[in-house]
Short mmCIF file of C-alpha atoms in Angstrom, two decimals:
data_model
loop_
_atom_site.label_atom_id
_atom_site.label_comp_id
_atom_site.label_asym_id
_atom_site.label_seq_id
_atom_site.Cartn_x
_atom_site.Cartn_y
_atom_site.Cartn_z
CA UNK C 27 76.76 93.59 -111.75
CA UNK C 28 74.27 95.70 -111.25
CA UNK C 29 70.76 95.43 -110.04
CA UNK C 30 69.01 95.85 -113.28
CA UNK C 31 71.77 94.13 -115.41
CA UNK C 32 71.24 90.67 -112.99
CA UNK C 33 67.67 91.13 -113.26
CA UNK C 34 67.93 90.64 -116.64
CA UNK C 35 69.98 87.96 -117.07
CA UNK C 36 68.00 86.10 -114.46
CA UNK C 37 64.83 86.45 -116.70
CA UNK C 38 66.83 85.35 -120.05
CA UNK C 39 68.07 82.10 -118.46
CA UNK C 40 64.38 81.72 -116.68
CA UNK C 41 63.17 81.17 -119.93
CA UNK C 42 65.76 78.44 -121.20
CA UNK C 43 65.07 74.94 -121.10
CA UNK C 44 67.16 72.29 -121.20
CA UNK C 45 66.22 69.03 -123.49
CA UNK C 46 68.70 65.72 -124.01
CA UNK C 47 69.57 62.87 -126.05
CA UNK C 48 70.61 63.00 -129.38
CA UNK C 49 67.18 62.21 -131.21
CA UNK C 50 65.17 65.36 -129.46
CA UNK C 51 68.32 67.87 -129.98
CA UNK C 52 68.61 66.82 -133.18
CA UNK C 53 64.94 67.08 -133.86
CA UNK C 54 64.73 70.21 -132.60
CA UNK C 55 67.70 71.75 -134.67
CA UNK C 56 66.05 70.38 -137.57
CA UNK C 57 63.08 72.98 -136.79
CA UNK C 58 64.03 76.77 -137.45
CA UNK C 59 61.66 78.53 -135.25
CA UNK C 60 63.01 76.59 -131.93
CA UNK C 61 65.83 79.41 -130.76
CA UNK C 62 68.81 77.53 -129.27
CA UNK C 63 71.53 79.32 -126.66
CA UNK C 64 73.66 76.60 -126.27
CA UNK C 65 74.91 72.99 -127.81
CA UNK C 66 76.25 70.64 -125.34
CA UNK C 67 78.23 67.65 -126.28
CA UNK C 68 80.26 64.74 -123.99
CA UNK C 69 84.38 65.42 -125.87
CA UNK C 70 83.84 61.46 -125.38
CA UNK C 71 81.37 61.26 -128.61
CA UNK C 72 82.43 60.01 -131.78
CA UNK C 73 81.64 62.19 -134.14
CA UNK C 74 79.64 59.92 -136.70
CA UNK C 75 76.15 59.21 -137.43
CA UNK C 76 73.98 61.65 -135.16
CA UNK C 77 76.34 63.51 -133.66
CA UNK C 78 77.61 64.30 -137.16
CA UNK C 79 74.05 65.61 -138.14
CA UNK C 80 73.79 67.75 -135.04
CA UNK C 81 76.86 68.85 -135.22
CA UNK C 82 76.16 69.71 -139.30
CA UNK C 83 73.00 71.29 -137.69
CA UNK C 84 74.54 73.33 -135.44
CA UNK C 85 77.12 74.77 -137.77
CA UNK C 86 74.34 75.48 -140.42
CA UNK C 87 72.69 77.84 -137.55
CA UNK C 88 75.60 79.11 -136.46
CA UNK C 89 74.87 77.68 -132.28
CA UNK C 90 77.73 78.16 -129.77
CA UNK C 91 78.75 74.43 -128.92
CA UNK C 92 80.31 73.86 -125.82
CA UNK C 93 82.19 70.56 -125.24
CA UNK C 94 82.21 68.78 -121.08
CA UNK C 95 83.57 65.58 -119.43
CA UNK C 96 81.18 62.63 -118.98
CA UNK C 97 80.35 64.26 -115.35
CA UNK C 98 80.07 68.25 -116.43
CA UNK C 99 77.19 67.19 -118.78
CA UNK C 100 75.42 65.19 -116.75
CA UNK C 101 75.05 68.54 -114.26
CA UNK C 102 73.98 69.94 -116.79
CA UNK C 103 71.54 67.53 -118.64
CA UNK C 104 70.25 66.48 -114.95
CA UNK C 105 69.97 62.80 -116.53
CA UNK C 106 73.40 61.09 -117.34
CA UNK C 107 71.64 57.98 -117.81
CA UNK C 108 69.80 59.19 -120.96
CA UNK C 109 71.58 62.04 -122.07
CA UNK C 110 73.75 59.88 -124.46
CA UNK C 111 76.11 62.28 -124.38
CA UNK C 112 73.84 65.31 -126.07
CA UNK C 113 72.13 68.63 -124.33
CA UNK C 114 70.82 71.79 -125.64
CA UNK C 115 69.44 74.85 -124.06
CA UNK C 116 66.97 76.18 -125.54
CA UNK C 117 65.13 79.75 -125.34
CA UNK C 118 61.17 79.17 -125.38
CA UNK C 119 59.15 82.85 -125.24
CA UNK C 120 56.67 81.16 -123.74
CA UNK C 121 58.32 78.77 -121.11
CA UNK C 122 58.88 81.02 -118.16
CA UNK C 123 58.73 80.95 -114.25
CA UNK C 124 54.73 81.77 -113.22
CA UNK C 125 55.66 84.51 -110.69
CA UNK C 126 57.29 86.32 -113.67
CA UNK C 127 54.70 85.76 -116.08
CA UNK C 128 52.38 87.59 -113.28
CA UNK C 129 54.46 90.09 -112.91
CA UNK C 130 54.01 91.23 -116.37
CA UNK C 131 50.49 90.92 -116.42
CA UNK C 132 48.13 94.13 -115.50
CA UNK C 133 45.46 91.81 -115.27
CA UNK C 134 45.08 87.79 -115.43
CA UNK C 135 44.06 86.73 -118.96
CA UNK C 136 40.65 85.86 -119.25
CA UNK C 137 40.47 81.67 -120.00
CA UNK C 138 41.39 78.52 -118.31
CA UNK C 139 44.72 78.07 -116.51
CA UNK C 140 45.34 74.37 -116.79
CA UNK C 141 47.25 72.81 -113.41
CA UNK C 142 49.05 69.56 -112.98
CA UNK C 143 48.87 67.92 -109.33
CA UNK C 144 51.95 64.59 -109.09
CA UNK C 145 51.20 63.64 -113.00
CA UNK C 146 53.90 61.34 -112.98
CA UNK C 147 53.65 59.75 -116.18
CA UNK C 148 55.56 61.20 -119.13
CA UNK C 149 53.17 59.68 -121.58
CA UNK C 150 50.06 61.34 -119.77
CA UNK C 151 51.94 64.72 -119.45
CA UNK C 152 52.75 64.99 -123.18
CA UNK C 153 49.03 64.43 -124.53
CA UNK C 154 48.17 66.82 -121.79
CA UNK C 155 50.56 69.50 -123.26
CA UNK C 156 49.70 68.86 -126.83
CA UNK C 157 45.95 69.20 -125.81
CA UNK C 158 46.65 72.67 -123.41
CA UNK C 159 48.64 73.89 -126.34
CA UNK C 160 45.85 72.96 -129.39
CA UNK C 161 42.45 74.14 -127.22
CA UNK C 162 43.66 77.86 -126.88
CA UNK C 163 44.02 77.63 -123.28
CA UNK C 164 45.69 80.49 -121.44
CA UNK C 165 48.38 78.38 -120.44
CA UNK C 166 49.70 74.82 -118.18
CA UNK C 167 51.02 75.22 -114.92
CA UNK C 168 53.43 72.79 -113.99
CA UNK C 169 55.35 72.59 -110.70
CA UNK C 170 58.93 71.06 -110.78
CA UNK C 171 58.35 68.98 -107.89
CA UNK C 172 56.09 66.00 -108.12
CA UNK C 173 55.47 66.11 -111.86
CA UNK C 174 57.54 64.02 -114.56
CA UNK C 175 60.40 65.93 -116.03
CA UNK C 176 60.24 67.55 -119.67
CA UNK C 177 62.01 64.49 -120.86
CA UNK C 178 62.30 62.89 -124.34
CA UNK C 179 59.37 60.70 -123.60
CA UNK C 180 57.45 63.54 -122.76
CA UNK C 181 58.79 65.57 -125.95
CA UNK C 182 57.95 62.76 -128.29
CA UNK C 183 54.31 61.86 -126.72
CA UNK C 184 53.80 65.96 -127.47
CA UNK C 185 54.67 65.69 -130.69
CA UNK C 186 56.76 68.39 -130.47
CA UNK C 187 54.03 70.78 -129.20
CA UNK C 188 56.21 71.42 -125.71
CA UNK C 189 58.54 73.39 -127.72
CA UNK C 190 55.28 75.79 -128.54
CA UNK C 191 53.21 74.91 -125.72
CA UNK C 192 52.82 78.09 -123.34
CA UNK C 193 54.18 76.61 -120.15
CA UNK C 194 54.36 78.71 -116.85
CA UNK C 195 56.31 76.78 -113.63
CA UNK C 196 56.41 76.71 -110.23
CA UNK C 197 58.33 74.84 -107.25
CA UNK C 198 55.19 73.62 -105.44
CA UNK C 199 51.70 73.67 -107.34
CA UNK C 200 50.57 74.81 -103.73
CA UNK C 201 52.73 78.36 -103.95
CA UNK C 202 52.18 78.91 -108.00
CA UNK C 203 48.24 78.09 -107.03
CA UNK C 204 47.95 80.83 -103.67
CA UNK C 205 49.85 83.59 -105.91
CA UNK C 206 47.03 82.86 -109.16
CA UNK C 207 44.77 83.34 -106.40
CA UNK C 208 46.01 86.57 -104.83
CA UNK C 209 45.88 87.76 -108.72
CA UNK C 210 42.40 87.10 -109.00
CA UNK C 211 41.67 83.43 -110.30
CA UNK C 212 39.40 80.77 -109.42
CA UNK C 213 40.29 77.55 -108.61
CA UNK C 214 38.77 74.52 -109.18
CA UNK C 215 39.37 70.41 -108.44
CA UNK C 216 38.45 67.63 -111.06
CA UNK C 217 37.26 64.61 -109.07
CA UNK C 218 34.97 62.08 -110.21
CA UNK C 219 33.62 62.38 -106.83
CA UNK C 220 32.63 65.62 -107.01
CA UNK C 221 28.73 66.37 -107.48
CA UNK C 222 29.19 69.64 -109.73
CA UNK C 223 29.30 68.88 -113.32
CA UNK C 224 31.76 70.78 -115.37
CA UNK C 225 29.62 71.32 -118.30
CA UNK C 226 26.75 73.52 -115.54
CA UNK C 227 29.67 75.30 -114.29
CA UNK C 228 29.76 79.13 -114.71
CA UNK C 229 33.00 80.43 -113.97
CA UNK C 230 32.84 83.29 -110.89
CA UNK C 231 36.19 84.85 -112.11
CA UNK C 232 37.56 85.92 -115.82
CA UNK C 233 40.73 83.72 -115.37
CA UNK C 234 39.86 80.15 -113.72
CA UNK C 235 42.24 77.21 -113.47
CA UNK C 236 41.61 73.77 -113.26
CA UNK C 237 43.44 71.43 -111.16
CA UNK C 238 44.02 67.50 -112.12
CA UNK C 239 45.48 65.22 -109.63
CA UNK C 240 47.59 62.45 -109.99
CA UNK C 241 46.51 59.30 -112.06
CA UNK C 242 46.48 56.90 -108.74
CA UNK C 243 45.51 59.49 -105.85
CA UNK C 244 43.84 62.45 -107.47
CA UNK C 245 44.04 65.72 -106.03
CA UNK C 246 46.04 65.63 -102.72
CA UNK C 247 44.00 67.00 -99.75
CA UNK C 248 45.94 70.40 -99.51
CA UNK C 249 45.44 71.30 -102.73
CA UNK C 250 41.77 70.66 -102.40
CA UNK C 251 41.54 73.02 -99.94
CA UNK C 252 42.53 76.05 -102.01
CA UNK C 253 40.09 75.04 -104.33
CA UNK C 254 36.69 76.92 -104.68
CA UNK C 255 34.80 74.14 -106.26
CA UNK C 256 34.97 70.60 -106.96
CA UNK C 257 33.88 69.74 -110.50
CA UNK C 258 33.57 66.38 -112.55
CA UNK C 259 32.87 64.87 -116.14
CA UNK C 260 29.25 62.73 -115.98
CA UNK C 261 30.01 59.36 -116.86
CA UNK C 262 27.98 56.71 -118.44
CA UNK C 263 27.64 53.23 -118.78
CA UNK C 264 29.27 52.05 -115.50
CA UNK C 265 32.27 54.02 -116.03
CA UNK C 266 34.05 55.41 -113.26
CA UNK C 267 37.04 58.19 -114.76
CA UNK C 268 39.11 58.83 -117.57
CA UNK C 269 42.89 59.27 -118.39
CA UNK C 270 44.38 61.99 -116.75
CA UNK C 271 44.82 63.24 -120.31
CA UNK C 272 41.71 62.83 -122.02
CA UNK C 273 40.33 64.63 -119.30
CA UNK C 274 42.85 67.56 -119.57
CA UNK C 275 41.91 67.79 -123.32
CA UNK C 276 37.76 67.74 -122.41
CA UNK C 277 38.48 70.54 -119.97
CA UNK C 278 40.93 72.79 -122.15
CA UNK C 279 38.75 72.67 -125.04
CA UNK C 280 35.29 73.24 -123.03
CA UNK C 281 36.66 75.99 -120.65
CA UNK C 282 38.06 77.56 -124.30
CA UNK C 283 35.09 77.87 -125.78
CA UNK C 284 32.88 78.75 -122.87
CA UNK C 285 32.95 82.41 -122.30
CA UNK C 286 33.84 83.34 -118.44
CA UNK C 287 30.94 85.02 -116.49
#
């Protein structure tokens, strides 16, 4: 294979992503602008009820099913425990690897770059996607270590705005945040510590992203040390923070409509 020919195939199966359980796939087949590659099924189901609808689905779109042991599917589902026997890959435009998403940028987009520190609840993570996705935000970075898994939970608490949602990932939010950096961004920390309001902040870059930490902890310490300022939400009447994704929503819309300097 050549050089250019694996390059290319690397960046189509970047871009897939991989959902389970039988209610998500077949939710997803039931919507035609959600592009699938691949159908996989345990040869253990019976083919009744759901699986008959997917499978009714999937014939009706003409998707390539493939058919695994018990074992084989759960490699490829990463979750035997809820993949009830179902998997699908599917091809997202706007679900890619950050470091190739930079690569195809001249210059960073002008807007907030939304980042996600350890948010370890799937609940919290799919209102923050459905919020990042609604307020016109350039996109969510989300590092596949630390953070909850695109799951069914997080799917359904969504509301199906993953599937639309531009997502860029990373390994560690550390790396994906140094490389935003070196490509011109600002970074900032929301703490309800911080002295620095968000709402009398004035953006020093076109692209800025904002960091939220992990519903317990926060921000961890080296994270806050890449960051160039520390900003938080004024509260009132004795109250100390919000939900990790109430304030993802405050800070996607706000940064949206507030024009960088």
């Amino acid at each position: 294979m050549s050089e250019a020919s694996y390059q290319q195939r690397k960046a189509f199966f970047d871009r897939l992503l991989t959902i389970y359980g039988r209610k998500p796939v077949l939710e997803a087949l039931s919507d035609p602008d959600i592009t699938f590659y691949k159908l996989h099924l345990a040869s253990s189901n019976r083919e009744d009820g759901i699986i008959r609808d997917i499978l009714r689905h999937a014939r009706e779109r003409g998707i390539e099913v493939q058919y695994h042991d018990r074992r084989a599917l759960s490699h490829i589902s990463k979750n035997s425990r809820q993949d009830q026997g179902v998997a699908a890959d599917l091809q997202l435009s706007s679900y890619q690897p950050l470091e190739s998403w930079l690569q195809q940028q001249s210059a960073l987009p002008a807007g907030a770059i939304i980042a996600l520190d350890r948010i370890t609840n799937p609940q919290n993570l799919g209102m923050i996607i459905r919020s990042v996705c609604a307020s016109g935000a350039v996109a969510l970075l989300l590092p596949r270590r630390g953070c909850a898994p695109l799951s069914p939970l997080v799917i359904k608490a969504s509301a199906g705005s993953l599937f639309k949602a531009h997502i860029l990932y990373c390994e560690e939010l550390r790396e994906g945040l140094q490389l935003l950096r070196q490509h011109g961004a600002g970074i900032c920390t929301l703490s309800s510590h911080a002295n620095n309001s968000l709402y009398q902040f004035t953006p020093s870059s076109p692209s800025t992203v904002y960091v939220l930490g992990n519903e317990t902890d926060g921000v961890a310490n080296d994270i806050q040390k890449l960051c160039d300022q520390r900003l938080s939400i004024p509260m009132h009447n004795g109250v100390e923070s919000l939900n990790v994704a109430v304030t993802a929503a405050l800070i996607a819309f706000h940064a949206s409509r507030t024009p960088p300097h």
